Short mmCIF file of C-alpha atoms in Angstrom, two decimals:
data_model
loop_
_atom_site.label_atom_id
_atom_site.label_comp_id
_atom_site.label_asym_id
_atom_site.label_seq_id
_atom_site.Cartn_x
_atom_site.Cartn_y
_atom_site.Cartn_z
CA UNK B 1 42.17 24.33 -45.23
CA UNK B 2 41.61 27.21 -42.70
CA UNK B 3 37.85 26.88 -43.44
CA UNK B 4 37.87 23.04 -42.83
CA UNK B 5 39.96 23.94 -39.38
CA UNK B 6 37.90 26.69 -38.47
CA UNK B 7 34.52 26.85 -39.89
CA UNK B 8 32.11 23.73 -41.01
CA UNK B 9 35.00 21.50 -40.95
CA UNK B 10 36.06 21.73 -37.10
CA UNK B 11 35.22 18.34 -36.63
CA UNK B 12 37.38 16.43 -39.42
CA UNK B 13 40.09 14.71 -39.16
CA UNK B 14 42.14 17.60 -41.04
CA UNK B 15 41.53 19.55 -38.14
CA UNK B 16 41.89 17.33 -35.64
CA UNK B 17 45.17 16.52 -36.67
CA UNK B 18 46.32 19.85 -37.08
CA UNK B 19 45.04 20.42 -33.56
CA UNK B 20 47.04 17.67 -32.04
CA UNK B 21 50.13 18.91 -34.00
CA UNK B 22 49.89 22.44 -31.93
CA UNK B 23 49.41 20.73 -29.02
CA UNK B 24 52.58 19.11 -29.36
CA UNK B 25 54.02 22.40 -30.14
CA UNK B 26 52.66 24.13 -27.05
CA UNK B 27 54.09 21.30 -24.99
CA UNK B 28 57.65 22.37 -26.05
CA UNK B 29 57.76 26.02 -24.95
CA UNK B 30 58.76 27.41 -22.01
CA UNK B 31 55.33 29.85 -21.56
CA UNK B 32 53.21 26.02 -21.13
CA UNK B 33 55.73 24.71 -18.07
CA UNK B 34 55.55 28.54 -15.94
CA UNK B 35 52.15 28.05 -16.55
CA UNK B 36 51.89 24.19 -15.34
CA UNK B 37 52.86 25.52 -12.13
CA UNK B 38 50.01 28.37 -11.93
CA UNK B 39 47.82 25.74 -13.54
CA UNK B 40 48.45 23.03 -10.33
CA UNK B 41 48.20 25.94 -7.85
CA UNK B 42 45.07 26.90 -8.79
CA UNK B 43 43.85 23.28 -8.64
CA UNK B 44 44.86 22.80 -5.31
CA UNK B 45 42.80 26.15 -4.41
CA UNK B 46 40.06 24.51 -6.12
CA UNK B 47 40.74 21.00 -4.01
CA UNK B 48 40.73 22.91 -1.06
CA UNK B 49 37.37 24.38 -1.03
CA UNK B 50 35.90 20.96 -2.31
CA UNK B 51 36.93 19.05 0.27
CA UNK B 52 36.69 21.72 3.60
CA UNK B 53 33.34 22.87 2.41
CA UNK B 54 31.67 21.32 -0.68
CA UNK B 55 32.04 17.48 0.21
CA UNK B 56 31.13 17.78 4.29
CA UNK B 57 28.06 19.88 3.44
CA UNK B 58 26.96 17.62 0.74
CA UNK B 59 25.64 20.64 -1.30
CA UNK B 60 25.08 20.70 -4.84
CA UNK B 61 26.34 23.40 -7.06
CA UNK B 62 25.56 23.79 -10.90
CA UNK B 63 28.56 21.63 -11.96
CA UNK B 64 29.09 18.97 -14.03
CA UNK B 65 29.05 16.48 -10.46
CA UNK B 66 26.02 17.97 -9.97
CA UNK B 67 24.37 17.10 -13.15
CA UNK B 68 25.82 13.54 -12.77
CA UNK B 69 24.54 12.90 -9.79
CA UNK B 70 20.61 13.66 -11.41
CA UNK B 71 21.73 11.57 -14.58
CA UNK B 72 22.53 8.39 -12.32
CA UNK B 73 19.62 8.79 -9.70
CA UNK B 74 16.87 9.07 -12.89
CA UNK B 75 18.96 5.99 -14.78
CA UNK B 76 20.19 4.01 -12.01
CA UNK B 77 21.39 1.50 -14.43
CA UNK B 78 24.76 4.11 -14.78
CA UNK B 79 27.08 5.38 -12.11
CA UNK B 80 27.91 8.45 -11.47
CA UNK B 81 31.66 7.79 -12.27
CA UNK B 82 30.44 6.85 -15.88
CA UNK B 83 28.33 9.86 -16.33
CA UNK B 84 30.89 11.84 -14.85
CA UNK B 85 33.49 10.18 -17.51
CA UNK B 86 31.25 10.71 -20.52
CA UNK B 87 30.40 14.35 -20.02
CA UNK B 88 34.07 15.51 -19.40
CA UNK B 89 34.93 13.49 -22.40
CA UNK B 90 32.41 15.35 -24.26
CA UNK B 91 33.25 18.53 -23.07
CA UNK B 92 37.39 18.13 -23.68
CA UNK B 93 36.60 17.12 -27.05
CA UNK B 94 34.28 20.04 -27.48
CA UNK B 95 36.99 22.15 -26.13
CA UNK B 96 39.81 21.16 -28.17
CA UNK B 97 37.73 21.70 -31.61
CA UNK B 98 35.51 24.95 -30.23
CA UNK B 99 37.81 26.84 -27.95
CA UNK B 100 41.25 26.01 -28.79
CA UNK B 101 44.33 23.30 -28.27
CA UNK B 102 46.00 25.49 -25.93
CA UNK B 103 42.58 25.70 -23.85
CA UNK B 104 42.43 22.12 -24.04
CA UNK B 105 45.38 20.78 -23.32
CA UNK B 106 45.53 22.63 -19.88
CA UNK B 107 42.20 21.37 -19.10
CA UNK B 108 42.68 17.92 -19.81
CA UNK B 109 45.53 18.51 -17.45
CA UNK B 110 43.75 20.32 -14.55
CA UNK B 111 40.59 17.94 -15.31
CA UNK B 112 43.39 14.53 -14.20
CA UNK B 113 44.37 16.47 -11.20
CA UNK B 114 41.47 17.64 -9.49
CA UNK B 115 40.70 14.00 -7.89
CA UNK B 116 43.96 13.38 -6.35
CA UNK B 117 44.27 16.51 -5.04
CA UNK B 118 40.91 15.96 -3.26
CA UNK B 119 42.01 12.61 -2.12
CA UNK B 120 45.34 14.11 -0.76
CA UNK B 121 44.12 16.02 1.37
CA UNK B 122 41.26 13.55 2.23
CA UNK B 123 44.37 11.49 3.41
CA UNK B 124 46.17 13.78 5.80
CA UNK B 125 42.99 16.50 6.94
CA UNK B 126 39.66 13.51 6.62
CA UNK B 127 36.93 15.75 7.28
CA UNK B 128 33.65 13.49 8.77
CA UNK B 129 31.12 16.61 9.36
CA UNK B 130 31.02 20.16 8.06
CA UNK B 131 33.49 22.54 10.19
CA UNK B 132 30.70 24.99 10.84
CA UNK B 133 28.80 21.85 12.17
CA UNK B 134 27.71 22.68 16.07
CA UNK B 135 26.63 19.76 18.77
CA UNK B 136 24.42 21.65 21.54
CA UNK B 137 23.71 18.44 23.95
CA UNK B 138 22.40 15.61 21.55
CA UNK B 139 21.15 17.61 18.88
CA UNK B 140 23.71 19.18 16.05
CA UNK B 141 23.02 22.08 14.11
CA UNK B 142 24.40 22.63 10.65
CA UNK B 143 25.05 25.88 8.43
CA UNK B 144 25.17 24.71 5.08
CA UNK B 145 25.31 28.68 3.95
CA UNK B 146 28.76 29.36 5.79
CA UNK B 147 30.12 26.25 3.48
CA UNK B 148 28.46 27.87 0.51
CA UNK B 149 29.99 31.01 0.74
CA UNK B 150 33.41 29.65 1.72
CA UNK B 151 33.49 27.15 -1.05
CA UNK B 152 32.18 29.75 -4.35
CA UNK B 153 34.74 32.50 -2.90
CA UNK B 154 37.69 29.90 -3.54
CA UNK B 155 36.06 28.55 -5.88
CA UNK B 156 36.23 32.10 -7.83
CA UNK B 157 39.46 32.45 -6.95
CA UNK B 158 40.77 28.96 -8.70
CA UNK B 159 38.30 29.73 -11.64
CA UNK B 160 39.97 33.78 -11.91
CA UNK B 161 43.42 32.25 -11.61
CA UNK B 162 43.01 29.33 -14.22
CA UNK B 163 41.22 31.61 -16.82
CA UNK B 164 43.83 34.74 -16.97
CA UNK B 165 46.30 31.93 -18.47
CA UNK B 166 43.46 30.57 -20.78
CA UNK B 167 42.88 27.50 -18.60
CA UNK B 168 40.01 26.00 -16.37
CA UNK B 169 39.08 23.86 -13.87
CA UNK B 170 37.04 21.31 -16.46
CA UNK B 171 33.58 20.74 -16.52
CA UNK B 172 31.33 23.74 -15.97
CA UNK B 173 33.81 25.93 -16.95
CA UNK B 174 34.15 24.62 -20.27
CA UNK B 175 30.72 25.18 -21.05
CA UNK B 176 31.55 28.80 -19.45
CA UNK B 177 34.36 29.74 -21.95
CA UNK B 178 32.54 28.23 -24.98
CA UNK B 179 29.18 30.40 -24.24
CA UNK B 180 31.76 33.65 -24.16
CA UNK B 181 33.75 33.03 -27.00
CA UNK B 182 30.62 32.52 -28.75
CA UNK B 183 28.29 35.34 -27.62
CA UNK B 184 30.17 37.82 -25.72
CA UNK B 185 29.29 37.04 -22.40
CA UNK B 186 31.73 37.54 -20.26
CA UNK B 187 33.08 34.59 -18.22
CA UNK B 188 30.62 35.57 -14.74
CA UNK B 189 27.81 35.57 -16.57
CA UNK B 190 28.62 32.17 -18.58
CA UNK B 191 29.17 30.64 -15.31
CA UNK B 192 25.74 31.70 -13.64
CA UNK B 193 24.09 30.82 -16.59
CA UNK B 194 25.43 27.73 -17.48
CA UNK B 195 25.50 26.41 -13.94
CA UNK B 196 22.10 27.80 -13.26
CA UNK B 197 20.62 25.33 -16.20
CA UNK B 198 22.43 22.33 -14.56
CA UNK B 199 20.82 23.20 -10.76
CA UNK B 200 17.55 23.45 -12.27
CA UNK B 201 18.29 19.28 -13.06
CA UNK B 202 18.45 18.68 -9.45
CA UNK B 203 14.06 19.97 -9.37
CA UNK B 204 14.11 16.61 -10.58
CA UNK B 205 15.44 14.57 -7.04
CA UNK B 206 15.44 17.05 -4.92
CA UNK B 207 13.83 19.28 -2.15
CA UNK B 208 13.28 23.19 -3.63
CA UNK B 209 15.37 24.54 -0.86
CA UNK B 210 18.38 22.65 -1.66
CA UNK B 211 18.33 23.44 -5.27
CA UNK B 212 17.59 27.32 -4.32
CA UNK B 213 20.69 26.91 -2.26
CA UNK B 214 22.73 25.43 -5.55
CA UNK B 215 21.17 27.96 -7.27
CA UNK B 216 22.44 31.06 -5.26
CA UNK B 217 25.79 29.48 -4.97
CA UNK B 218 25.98 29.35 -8.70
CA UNK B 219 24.51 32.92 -8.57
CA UNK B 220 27.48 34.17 -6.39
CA UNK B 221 30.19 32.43 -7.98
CA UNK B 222 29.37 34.46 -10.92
CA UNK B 223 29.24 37.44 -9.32
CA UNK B 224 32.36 36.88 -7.35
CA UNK B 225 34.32 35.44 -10.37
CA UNK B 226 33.48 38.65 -12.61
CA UNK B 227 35.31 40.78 -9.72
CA UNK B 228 38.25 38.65 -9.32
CA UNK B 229 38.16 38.84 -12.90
CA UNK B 230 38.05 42.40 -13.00
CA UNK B 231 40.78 43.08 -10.57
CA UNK B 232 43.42 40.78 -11.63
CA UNK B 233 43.21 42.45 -15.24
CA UNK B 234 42.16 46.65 -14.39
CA UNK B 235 44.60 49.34 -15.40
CA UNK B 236 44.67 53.00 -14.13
CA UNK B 237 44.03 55.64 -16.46
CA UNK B 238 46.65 58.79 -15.07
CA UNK B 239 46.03 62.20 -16.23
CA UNK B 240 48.84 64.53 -15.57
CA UNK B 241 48.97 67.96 -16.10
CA UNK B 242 52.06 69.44 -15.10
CA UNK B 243 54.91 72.49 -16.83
CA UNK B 244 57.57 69.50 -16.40
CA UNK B 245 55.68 67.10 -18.75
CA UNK B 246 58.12 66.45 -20.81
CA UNK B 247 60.41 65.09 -17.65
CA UNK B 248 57.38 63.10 -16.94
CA UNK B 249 57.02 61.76 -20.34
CA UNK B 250 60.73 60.75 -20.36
CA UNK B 251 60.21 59.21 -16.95
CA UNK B 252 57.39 56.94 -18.05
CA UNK B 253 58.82 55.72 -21.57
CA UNK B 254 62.26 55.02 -20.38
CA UNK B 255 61.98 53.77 -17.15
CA UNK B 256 58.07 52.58 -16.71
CA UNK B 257 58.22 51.59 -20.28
CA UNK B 258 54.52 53.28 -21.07
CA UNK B 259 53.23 54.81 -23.85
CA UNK B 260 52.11 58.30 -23.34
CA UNK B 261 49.41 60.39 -25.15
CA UNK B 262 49.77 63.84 -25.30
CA UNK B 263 46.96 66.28 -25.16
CA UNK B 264 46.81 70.09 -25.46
CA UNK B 265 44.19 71.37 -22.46
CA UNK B 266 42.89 74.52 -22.22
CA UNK B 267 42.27 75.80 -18.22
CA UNK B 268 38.17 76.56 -17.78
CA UNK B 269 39.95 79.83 -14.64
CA UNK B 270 43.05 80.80 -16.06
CA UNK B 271 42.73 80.45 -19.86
CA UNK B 272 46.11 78.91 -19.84
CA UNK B 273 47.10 76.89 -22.28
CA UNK B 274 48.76 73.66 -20.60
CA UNK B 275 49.73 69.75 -22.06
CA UNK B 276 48.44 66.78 -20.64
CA UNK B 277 49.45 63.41 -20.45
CA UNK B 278 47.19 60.37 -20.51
CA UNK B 279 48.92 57.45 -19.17
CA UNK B 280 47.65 53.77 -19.11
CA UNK B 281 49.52 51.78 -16.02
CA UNK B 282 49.12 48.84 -13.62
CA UNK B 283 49.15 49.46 -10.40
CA UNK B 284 52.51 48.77 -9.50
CA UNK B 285 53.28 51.56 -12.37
CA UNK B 286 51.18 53.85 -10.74
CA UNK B 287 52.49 53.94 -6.73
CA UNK B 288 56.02 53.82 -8.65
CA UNK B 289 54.64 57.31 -10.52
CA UNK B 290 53.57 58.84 -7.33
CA UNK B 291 56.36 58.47 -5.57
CA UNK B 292 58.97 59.81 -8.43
CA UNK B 293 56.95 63.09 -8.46
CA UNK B 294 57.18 63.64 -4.74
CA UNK B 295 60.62 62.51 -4.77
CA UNK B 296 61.44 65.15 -7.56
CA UNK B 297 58.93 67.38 -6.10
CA UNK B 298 57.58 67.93 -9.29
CA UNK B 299 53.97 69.77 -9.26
CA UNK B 300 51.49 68.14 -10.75
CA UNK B 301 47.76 67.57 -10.97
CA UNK B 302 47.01 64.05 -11.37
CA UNK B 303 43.40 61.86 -11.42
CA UNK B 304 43.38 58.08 -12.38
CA UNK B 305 40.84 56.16 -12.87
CA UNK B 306 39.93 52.79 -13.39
CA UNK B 307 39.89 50.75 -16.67
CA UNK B 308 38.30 47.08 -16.95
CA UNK B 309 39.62 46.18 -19.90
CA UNK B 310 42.48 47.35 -22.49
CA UNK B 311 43.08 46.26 -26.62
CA UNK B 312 45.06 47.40 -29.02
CA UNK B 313 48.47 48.67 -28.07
CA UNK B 314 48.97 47.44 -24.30
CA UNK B 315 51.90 45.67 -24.73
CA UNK B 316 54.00 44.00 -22.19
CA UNK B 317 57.34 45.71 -21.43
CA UNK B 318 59.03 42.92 -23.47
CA UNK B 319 57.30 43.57 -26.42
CA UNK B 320 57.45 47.40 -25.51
CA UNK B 321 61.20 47.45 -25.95
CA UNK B 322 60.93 45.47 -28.97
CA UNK B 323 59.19 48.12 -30.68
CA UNK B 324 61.00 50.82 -29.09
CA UNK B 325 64.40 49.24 -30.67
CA UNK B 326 62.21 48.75 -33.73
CA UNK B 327 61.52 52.73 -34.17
CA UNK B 328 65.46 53.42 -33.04
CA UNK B 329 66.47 51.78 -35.68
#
């Protein structure tokens, strides 16, 4: 059975309906509803910078609109509604049985949200030109590269938010996650590539410089997703070599619920043997560090540095004190 769900089977009705059977599981627990309300935020962000930047400018991005749009001007016979329909059918089908129901299921949900959102605040803030747009006399002067930038920076930021909680915003995205689950490639890079094959489409209707403008939006939102990306899941790496590390090790078990590893250093001037303690923190953890040791004017010699990404035994401090009480007992 886990070979029909998992390997040449993924498309079977076995797996399909054990798929749908997690879904209803997922649906249940309290984890899915916190995240329904991270999940709509980070929709609005995303309905925000479509309509303030992406609609006024008329600018195509590599996205699954954008691809539409070239599918109904080539077949003119189909809509872009329809083409837009099929394709994220495709795609949530593809995610459900590829990526995950979890993955899917949010999706589906941010994918039925995304248009009234947009129409929202169409409603209350209608925007008829580009905000950047300037009239000098009779003649009006547009910056369609202010509306880029604006709209792949929030962009980014929806796309960041909606993938630390193993979501997306539909479309583009899903084609992201599915090329890094399968090769690697982290979620930046899936996007520029991914979206960079869909601009090249538009060669097909439009002028070059609009699709090098699509391009180099897809380009930055890539770039700018990977360091939102980045940032929302770095640690600090503390060294800490101090005589009162055992005060320090207490401090950070018991109170900023951390594991500690304990090293034996040898000083390069004095020859001194001294222990060192390698700490991996958030930030919060680490300003709450610094401060205890110059509120208990403890001496110590401390560096941190940065770590992009963490496996194995980072636990949160819920399942931290389960293993604690675990060992106690």
């Amino acid at each position: 059975m886990d070979e029909k769900r998992n390997g040449s089977g993924m498309f079977s009705a076995e797996n399909v309906k054990f798929q749908m059977g997690r879904i209803s599981h997922l649906l249940t627990t309290k984890k899915f509803w916190i995240e329904l309300v991270i999940m709509t935020a980070g929709m609005f962000v995303a309905a925000v910078g479509i309509h303030f930047f992406l609609i006024p400018s008329k600018l195509i991005v590599g996205s699954i609109t954008g691809l539409s749009l070239v599918i109904s001007q080539l077949f003119p016979i189909v809509s872009v509604g329809t083409v837009i329909f099929v394709i994220n059918a495709v795609l949530l089908v593809m995610s459900f049985l590829l990526i995950g129901n979890e993955f899917g299921a949010k999706t589906v949900y941010t994918a039925l949200i995304l248009g009234p959102m947009v129409d929202f605040l169409a409603g209350i803030m209608p925007m008829t030109e580009s905000m950047f747009t300037q009239h000098i006399g009779n003649a009006i002067v547009t910056n369609p590269w202010f509306d880029l930038l604006c709209f792949v920076v929030i962009l980014s930021a929806s796309q960041s938010i909606l993938f630390s909680i193993n979501a997306s915003t539909g479309g583009l995205d899903i084609l992201a996650k599915i090329i890094n689950k399968y090769t690697g490639v982290n979620l930046g890079t899936s996007v520029t590539i991914s979206g960079g094959a869909i601009c090249c489409t538009a060669f097909a209707i439009n002028p070059v410089n609009l699709v090098i403008i699509g391009l180099i939006g897809t380009w930055l939102n890539g770039l700018i997703l990977n360091r939102f990306m980045l940032d929302m899941h770095s640690k600090a790496r503390v060294l800490i070599i101090s005589r009162e590390y055992e005060r320090i090790r207490e401090y950070a078990v018991k109170t900023l619920e951390r594991g500690v590893t304990m090293h034996e250093v040898v000083g390069g001037y004095s020859q001194e043997k001294k222990m060192q303690l390698e700490i991996i923190m958030t930030g919060d953890d680490l300003s709450k560090m610094m401060a205890w040791l110059g509120d208990n004017n403890i001496n110590a010699f401390c560096t941190t540095d940065s770590i992009r990404e963490v496996r194995g035994l980072w636990v949160t401090k819920k399942k931290f004190n389960k293993i604690a009480h675990k060992h106690e007992a």
